[in-house]
Coordinates of C-alpha atoms and ligand atoms in Angstrom, one line a residue:
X1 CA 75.1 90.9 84.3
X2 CA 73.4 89.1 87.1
X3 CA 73.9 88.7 90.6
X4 CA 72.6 86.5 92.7
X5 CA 70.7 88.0 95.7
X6 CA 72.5 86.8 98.8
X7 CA 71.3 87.1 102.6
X8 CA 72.6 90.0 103.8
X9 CA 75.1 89.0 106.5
X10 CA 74.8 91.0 109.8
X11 CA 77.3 92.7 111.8
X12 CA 78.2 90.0 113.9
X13 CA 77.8 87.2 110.9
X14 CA 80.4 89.1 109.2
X15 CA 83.0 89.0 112.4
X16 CA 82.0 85.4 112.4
X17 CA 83.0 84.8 108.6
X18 CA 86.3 86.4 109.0
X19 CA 87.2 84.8 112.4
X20 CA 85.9 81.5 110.1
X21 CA 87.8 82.8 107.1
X22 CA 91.2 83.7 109.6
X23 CA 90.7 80.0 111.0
X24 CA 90.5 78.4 107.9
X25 CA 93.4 79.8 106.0
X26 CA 95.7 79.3 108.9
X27 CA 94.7 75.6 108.8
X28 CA 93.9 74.8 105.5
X29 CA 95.9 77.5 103.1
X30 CA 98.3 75.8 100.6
X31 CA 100.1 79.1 100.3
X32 CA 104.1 79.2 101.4
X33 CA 104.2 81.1 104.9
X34 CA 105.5 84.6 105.1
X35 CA 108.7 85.7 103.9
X36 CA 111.1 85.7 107.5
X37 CA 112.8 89.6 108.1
X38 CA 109.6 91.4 106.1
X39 CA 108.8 94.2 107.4
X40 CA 105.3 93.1 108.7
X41 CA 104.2 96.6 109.7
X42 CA 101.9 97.9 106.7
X43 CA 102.3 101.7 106.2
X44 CA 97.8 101.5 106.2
X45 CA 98.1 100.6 109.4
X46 CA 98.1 104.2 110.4
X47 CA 96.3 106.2 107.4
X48 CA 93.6 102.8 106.7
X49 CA 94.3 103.3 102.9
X50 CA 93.6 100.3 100.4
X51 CA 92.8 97.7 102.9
X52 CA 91.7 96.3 100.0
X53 CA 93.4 96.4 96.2
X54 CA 92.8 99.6 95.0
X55 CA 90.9 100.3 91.9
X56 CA 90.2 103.2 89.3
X57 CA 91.4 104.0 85.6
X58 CA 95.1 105.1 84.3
X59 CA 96.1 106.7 81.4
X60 CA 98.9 105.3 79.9
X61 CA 97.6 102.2 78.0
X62 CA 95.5 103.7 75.8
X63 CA 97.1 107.1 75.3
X64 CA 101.0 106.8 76.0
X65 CA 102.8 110.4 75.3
X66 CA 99.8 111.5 73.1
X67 CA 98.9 115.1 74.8
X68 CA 95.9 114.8 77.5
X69 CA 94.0 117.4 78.3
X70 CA 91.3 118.5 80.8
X71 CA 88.9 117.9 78.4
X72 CA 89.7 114.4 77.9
X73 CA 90.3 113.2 81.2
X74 CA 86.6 114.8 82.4
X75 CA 85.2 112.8 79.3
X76 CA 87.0 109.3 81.0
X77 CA 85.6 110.6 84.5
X78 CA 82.0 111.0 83.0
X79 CA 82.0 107.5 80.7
X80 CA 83.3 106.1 84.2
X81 CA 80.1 107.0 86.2
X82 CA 78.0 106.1 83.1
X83 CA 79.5 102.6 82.1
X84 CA 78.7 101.4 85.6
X85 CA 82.4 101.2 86.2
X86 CA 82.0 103.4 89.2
X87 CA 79.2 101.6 90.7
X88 CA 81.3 98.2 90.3
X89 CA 84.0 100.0 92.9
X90 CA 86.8 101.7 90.3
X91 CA 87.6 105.2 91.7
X92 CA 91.3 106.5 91.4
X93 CA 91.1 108.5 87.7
X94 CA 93.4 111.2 87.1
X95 CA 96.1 112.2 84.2
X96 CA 99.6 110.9 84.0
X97 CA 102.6 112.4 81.1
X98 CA 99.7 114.3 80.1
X99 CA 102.2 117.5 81.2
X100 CA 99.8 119.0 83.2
X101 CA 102.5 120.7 85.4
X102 CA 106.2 122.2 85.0
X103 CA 108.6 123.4 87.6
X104 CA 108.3 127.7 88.0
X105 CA 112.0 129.5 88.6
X106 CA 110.9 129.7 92.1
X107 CA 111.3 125.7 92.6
X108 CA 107.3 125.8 92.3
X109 CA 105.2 123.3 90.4
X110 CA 102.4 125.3 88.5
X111 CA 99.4 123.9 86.8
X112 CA 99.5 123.5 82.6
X113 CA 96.6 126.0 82.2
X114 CA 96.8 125.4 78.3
X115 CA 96.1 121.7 78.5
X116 CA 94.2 121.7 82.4
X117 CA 92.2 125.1 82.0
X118 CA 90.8 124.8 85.7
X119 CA 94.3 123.8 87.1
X120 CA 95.2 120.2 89.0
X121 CA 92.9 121.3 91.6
X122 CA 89.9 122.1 89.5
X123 CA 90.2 118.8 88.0
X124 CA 90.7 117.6 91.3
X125 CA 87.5 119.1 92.2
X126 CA 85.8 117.9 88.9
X127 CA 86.5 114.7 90.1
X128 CA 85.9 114.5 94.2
X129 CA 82.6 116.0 92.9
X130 CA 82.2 112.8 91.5
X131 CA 82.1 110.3 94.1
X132 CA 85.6 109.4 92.3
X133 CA 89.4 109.9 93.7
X134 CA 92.0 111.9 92.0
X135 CA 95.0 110.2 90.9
X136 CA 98.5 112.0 90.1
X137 CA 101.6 110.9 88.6
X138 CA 105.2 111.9 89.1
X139 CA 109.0 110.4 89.3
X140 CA 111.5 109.8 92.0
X141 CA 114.3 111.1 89.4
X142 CA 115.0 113.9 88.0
X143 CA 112.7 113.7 85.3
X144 CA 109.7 111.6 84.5
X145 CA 109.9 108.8 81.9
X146 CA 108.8 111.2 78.9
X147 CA 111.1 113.6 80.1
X148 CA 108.5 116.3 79.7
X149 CA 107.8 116.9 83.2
X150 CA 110.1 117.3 86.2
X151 CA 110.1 114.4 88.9
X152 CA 110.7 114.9 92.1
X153 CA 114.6 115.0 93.0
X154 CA 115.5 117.2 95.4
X155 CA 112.5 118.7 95.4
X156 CA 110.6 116.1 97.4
X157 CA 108.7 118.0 99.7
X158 CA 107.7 121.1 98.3
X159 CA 106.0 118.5 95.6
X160 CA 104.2 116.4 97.9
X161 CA 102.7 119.8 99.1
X162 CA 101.7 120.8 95.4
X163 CA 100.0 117.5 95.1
X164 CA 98.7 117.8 98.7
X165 CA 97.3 121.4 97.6
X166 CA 95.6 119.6 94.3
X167 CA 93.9 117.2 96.8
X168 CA 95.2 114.2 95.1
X169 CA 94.4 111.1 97.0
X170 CA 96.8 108.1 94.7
X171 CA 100.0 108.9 93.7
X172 CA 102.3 107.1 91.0
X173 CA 105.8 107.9 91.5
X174 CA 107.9 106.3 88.4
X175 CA 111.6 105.4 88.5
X176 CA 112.8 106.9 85.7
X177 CA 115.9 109.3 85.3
X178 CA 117.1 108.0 89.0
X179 CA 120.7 107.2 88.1
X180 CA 122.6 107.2 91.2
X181 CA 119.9 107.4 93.6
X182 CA 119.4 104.9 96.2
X183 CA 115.7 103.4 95.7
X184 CA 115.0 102.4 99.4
X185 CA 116.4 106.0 100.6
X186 CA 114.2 107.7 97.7
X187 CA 110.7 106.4 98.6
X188 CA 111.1 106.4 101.9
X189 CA 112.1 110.3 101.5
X190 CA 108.9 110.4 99.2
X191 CA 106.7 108.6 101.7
X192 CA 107.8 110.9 105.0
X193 CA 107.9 113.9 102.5
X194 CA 103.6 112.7 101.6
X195 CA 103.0 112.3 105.3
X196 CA 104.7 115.9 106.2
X197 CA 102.2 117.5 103.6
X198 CA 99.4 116.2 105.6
X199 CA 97.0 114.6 103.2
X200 CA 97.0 111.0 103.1
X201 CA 97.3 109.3 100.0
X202 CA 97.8 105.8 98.0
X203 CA 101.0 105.8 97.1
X204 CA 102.0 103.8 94.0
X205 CA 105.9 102.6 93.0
X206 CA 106.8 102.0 90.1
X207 CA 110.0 101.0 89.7
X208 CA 108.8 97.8 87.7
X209 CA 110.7 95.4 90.3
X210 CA 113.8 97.0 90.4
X211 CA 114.9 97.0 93.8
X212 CA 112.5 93.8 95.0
X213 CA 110.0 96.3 96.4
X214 CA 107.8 93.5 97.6
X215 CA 110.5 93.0 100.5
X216 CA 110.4 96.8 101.8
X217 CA 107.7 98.8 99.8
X218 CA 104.8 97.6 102.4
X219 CA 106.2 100.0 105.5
X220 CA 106.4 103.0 102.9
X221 CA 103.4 102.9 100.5
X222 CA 100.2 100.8 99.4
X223 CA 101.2 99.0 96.0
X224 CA 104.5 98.6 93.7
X225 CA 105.1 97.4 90.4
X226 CA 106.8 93.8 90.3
X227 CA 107.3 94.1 86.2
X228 CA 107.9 96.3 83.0
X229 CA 105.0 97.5 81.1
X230 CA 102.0 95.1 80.4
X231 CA 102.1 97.0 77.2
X232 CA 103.2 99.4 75.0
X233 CA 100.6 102.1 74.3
X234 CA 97.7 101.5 72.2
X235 CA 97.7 97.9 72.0
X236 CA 97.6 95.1 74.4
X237 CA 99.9 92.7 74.3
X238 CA 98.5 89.0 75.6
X239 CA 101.6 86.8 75.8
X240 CA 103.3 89.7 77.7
X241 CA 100.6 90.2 80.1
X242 CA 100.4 86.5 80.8
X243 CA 103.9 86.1 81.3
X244 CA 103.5 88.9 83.9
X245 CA 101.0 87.1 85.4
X246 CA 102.9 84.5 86.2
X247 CA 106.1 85.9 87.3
X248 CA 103.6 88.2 89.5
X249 CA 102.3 84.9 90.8
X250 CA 105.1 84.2 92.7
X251 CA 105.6 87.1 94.9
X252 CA 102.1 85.8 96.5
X253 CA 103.3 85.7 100.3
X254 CA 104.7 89.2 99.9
X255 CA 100.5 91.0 99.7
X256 CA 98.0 91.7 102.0
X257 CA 95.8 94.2 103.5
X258 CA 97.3 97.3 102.6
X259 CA 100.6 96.0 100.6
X260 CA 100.1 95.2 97.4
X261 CA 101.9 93.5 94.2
X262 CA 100.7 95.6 91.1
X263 CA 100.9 94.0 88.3
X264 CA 100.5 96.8 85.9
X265 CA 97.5 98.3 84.9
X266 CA 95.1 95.6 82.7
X267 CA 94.8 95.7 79.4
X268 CA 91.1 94.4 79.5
X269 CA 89.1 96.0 76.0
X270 CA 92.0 97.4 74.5
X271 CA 92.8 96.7 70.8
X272 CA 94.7 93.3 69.8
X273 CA 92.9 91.1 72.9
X274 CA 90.2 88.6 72.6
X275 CA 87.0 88.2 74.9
X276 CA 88.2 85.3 76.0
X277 CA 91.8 87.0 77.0
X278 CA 90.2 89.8 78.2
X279 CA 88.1 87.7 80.7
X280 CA 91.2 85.7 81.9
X281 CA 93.3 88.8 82.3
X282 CA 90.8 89.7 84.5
X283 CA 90.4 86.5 86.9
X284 CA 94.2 86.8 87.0
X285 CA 94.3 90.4 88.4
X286 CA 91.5 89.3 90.4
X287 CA 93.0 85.9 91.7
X288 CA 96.2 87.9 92.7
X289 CA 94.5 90.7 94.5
X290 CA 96.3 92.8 92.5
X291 CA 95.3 96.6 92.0
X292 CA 92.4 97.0 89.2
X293 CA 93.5 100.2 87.7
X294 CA 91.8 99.7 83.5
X295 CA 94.0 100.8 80.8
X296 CA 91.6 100.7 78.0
X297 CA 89.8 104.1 76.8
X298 CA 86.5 104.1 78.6
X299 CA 84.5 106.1 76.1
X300 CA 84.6 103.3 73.9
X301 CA 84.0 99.9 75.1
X302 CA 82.0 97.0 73.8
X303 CA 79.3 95.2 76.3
X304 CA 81.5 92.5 76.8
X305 CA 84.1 94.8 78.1
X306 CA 81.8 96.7 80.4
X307 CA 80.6 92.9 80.9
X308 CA 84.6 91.7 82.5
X309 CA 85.4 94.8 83.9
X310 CA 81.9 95.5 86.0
X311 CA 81.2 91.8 87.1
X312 CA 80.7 92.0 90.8
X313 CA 81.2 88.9 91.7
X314 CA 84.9 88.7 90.2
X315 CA 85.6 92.1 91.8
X316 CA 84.5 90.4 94.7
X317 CA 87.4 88.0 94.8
X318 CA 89.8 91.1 94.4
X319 CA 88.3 93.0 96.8
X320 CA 88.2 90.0 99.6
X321 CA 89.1 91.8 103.2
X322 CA 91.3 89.0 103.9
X323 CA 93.4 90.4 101.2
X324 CA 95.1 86.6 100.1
X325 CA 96.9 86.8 96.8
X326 CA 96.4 83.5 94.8
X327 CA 99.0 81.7 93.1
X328 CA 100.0 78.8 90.7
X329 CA 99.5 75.6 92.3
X330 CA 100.6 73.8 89.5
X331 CA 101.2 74.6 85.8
X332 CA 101.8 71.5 82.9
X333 CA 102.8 74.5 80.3
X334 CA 99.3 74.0 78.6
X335 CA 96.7 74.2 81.9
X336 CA 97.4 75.7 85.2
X337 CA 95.4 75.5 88.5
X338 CA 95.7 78.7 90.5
X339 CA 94.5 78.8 94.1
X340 CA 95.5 80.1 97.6
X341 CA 92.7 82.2 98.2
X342 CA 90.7 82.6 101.1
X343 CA 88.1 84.3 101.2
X344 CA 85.7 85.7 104.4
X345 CA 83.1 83.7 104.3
X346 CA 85.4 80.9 104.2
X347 CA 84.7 79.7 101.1
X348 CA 87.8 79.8 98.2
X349 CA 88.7 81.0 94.9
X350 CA 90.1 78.8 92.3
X351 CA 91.0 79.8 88.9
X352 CA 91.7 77.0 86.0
X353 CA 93.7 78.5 82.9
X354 CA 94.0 77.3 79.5
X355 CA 97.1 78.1 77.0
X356 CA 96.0 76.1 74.5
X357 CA 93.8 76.6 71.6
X358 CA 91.1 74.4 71.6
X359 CA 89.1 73.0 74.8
X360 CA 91.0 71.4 78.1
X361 CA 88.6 69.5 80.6
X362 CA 90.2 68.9 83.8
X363 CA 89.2 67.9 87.6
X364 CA 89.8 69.8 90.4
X365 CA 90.1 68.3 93.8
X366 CA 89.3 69.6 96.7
X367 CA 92.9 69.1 98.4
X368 CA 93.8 70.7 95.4
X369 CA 92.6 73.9 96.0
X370 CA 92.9 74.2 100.1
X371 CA 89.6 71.8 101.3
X372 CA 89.7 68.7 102.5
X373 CA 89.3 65.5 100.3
X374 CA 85.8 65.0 101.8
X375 CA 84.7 67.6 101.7
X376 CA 81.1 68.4 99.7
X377 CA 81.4 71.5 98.1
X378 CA 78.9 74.0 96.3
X379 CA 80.8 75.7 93.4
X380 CA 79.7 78.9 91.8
X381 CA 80.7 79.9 88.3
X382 CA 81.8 83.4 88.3
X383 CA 81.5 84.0 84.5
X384 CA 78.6 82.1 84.0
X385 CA 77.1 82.9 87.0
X386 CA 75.7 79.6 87.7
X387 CA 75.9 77.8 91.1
X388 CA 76.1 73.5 91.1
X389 CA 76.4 71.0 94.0
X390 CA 77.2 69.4 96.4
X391 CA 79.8 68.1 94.6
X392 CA 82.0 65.7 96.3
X393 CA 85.7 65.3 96.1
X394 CA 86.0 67.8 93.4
X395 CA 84.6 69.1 90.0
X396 CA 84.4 68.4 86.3
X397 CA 86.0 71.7 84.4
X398 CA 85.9 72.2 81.2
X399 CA 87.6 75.7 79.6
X400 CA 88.3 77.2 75.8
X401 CA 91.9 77.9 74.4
X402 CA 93.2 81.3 76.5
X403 CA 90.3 81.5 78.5
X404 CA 90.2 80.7 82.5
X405 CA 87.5 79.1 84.5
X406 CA 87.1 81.4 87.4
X407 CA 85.3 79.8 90.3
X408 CA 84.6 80.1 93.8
X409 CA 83.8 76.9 96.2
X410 CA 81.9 77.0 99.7
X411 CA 80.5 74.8 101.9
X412 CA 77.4 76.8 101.9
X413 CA 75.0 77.8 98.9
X414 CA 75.5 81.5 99.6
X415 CA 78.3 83.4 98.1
X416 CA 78.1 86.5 99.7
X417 CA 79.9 90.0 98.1
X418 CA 82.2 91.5 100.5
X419 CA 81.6 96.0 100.9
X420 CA 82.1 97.7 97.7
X421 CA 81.7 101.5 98.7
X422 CA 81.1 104.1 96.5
X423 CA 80.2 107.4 97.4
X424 CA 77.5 110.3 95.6
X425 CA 80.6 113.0 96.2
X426 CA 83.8 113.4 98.7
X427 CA 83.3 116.6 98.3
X428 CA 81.0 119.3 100.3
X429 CA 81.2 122.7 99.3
X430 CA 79.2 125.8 101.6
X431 CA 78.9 129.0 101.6
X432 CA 77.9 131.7 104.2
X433 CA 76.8 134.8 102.8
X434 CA 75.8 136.6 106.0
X435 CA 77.1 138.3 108.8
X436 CA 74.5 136.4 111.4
X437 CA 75.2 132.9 112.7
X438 CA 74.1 130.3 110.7
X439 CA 74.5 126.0 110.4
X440 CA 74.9 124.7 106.9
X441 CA 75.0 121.4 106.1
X442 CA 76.0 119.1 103.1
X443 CA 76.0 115.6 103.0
X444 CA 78.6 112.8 101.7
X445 CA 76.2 109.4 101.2
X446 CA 78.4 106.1 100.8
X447 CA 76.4 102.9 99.5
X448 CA 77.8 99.5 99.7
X449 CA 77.0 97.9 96.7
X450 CA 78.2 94.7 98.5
X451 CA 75.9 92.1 99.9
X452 CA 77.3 92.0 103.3
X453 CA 76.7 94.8 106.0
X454 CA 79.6 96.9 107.3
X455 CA 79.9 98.4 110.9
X456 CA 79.1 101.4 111.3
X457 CA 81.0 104.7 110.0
X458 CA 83.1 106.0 112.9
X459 CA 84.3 109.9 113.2
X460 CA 86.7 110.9 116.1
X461 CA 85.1 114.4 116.5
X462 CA 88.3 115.8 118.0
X463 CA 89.7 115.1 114.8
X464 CA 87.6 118.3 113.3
X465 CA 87.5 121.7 113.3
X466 CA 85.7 123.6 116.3
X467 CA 83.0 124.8 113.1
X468 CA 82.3 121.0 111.9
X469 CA 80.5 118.7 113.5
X470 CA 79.7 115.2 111.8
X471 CA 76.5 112.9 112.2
X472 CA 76.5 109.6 110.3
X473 CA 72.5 108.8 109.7
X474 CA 71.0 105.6 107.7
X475 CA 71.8 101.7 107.8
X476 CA 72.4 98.8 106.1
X477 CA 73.6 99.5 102.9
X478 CA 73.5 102.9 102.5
X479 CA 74.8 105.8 105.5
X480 CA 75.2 109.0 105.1
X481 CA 77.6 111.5 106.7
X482 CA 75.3 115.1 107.3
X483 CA 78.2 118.1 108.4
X484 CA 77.0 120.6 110.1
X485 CA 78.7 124.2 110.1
X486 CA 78.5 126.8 112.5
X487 CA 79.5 129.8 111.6
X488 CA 79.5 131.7 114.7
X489 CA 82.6 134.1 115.8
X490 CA 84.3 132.7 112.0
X491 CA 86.3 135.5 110.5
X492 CA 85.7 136.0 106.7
X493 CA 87.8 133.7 104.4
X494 CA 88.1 130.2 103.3
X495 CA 88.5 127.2 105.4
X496 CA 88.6 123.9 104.6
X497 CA 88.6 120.5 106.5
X498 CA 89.3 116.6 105.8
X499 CA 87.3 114.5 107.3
X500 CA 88.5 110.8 107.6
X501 CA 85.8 108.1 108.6
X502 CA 86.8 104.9 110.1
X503 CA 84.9 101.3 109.9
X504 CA 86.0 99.2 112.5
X505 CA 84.7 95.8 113.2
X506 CA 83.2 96.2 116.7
X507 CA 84.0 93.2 118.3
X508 CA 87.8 92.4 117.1
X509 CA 88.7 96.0 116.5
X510 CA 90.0 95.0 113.2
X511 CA 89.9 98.3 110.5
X512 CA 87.5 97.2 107.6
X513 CA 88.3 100.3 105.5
X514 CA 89.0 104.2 106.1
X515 CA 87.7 107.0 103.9
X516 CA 88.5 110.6 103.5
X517 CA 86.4 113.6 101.9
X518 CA 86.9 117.4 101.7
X519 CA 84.8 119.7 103.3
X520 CA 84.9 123.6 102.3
X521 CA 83.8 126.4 103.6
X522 CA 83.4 130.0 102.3
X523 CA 82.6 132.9 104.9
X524 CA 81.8 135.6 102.8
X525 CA 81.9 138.2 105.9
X526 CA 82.9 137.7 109.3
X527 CA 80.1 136.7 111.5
X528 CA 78.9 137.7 114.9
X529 CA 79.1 135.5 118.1
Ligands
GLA394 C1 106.6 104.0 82.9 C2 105.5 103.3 83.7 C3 104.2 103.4 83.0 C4 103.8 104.8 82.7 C5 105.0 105.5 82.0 C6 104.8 107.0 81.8 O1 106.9 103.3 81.7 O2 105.8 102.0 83.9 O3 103.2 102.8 83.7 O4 103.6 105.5 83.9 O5 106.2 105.3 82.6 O6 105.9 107.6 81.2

């Protein structure tokens, strides 16, 4: 794939963008205005958790009930980093109704040793060590949807701990086997039970709509499900995902930073899907902001898959820090023009989809798609990669049967990529072996694979524990957060802290994006003063 170099924006040009961006889609934005009564108040407000859609790779797609194992998830994790998929922003991997746990007599839930040999938090560990985030699954009910694991009922706290304990940073809770139980009183148990155990994590509903999560979900987790399955296992399904896409359409005004509609997880490079399906799945999921989460088995894909899923530029759109979800703006049953998307450099996406089977060609106007008439308008291609204009009062589209046109329009020639951060580990393992003071240190290095700058890394040090301390060295696109240890007066044993970092934009005070990484420490004897 190529990407077009942009300038690099600076600090203060990216403030300037979003005000621009803010500005913009307040005058010009086509979408409906907020639903009256939501609950406005995001539950990220306070843990800074998927500002932006989060992304990563589930199991269930491909593999269903068939029995996961250790072995196979590490071999996803490592075809993850190696596809590129990592570097393209995907993070959140971790097993499903693989059964990795059960529920002890004492009420306990214990690791499936058979199947996860280094336990949940071994994976766990597998994983942070990384650079990626480890993603659980569990059910509000009494059992999960297989059956062959216990959910959470009744047991709501002492789980969140377990998972808390494994270090899990995402966590799916499914609906299934909830007869009786009150679906806003459940996940708001779920989500206080999360917060008591003291890690923070993404938490994901699933109760596939039931409920209308959209109106309350955003004041108790991250992302819900607004449909069934995109699929069953194995085999995607491409008139049921685009029939989800367009009922998930419609709960636009409901998703922003920190509250999204999920879609389902995409069924991009699994069996039974065309390239051309494949890429329009993908501008759909990207158009609506919705989570990314791939479905399809990672340690086989063709280039064209690694093609749709890694292309920057599209990401870019679903990563936007605006956090718009696009929508229909009108549909003749054949072609549909999608828009509703600011973006923050105040240029828009528009996506042009065609159901037929041969070749639509179509114009869109600019007071189509939220600019003015007027207007003269660059217009980048984001599957071909190509950049024409000015163009005024619209442009000349032409698209193939099931395949979308995925553009974005600006008023300038520059189409710059909003922060993608990934991250060399979130994990920093020492180890003092002596009995004299000593400082250790071990490093956590976060690159934005973006074009645009971010603020600077922010750690409240009274937030740590007296033997931390944390530096944040390096610029542009690439800092790095050095710990230091002291291990003076520390008794022998094993401690262990998490760090959270905060990027703030400095002049409006507006969170960009929070991240959190483990740091522990082994004292092998205790040490002098
Ligand atoms: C439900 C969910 C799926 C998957 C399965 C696991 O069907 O919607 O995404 O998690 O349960 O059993």
């Amino acid at each position: 794939m190529t990407l077009k170099k942009t300038a690099p924006c600076s600090t203060s040009a990216l403030f300037v963008i979003l005000v621009t961006g803010i500005t913009l889609s307040l005058t010009l934005d086509p979408r409906p205005a907020s639903p009256q009564n939501l609950q406005l108040r995001a539950h990220s407000d306070t843990d800074g958790l998927a500002l932006t859609p989060p992304m990563g790779w589930y199991p269930w797609n491909a593999f269903g009930e068939a029995p996961q194992t250790e072995k196979l998830i590490k071999e996803i994790v490592d075809a993850l980093v190696t596809s590129g998929l990592k570097d393209a922003g995907y993070a959140y991997v971790g097993p499903d109704e693989g059964i990795c746990f059960s529920r002890g007599p004492d009420g306990k839930l214990t690791s499936n040793l058979a199947r996860y040999p280094s336990g949940l938090r071994g994976l766990g560990d597998y994983i942070h060590g990384k650079g990626l985030k480890y993603a659980l699954y569990t059910d509000a009910g009494s059992k999960t949807c297989s059956t062959a694991m216990p959910g959470t009922k009744g047991y709501e706290f002492e789980d969140m701990r377990a998972f808390a304990d494994w270090r899990a940073d995402y966590i799916k809770i499914d609906w299934c086997n909830s007869e009786g139980q009150d679906i806003v009183k459940t996940y708001s148990l779920l989500g206080e039970a999360q917060r008591a155990a003291g890690r923070p994590v993404v938490h994901s509903l699933c109760s596939w709509g039931e409920g209308y999560p959209w109106k309350w979900a955003g004041a108790i987790g991250h992302m819900w499900r607004t449909t069934t399955d995109v699929c069953a296992p194995g085999q995607a399904d491409w008139a049921r995902a685009v029939r989800i896409a367009f009922a998930n359409e419609k709960l636009a005004p409901f998703a922003g930073p920190g509250r999204w509609n999920d879609p389902d997880m995409m069924v991009v490079g699994m069996p039974g899907l065309s390239e051309a399906q494949g890429r329009s799945i993908f501008s759909f999921w990207c158009m609506m902001a919705s989570p990314l989460i791939a479905g399809n088995d990672l340690r086989d894909m063709t280039r064209s898959t690694i093609d749709i899923l890694t292309n920057l530029e599209a990401v870019a759109i679903d990563q936007d820090p605006l956090g718009a979800q696009g929508h229909v703006v009108w549909d003749d049953g054949d072609v549909s023009l999608w828009a509703g998307k600011p973006l923050f450099d105040g240029s828009r996406a528009a996506l042009m989809f065609f159901h037929g089977k041969s070749k639509a060609r179509l114009r869109i106007a600019w007071d189509e798609v939220g600019f003015a008439a007027a207007d003269e308008l660059y217009v980048r291609n984001l599957w071909t990669h190509e950049t024409t204009g000015p163009h005024a009062g619209g442009v000349d589209v032409t698209v193939g049967g099931s395949d979308a046109a995925f553009l974005r329009i600006s008023k300038t020639k520059d189409f710059p990529i909003p922060p993608i951060l990934v991250a060399d580990t979130y994990l920093v393992s020492l180890r003092a072996a002596g009995s004299r003071p000593e400082k250790l240190t071990g490093t956590v290095t976060i690159t934005n694979k973006g074009s645009s700058d971010l603020p600077p890394w922010r750690v409240d040090p009274k937030s740590l524990p007296p033997w931390l301390s944390v530096a944040v060295t390096g610029g542009g696109k690439t800092q790095t957060f050095v710990n230091t240890v002291a291990t003076a007066g520390l008794k022998k044993g094993a401690y262990h802290a998490l760090v959270r970092a905060d990027n703030v934009e400095p002049i409006s005070g507006r969170p960009m994006s929070a991240l959190y990484y483990d740091v522990d420490l082994e004292v092998v004897r205790n040490v002098m003063r």
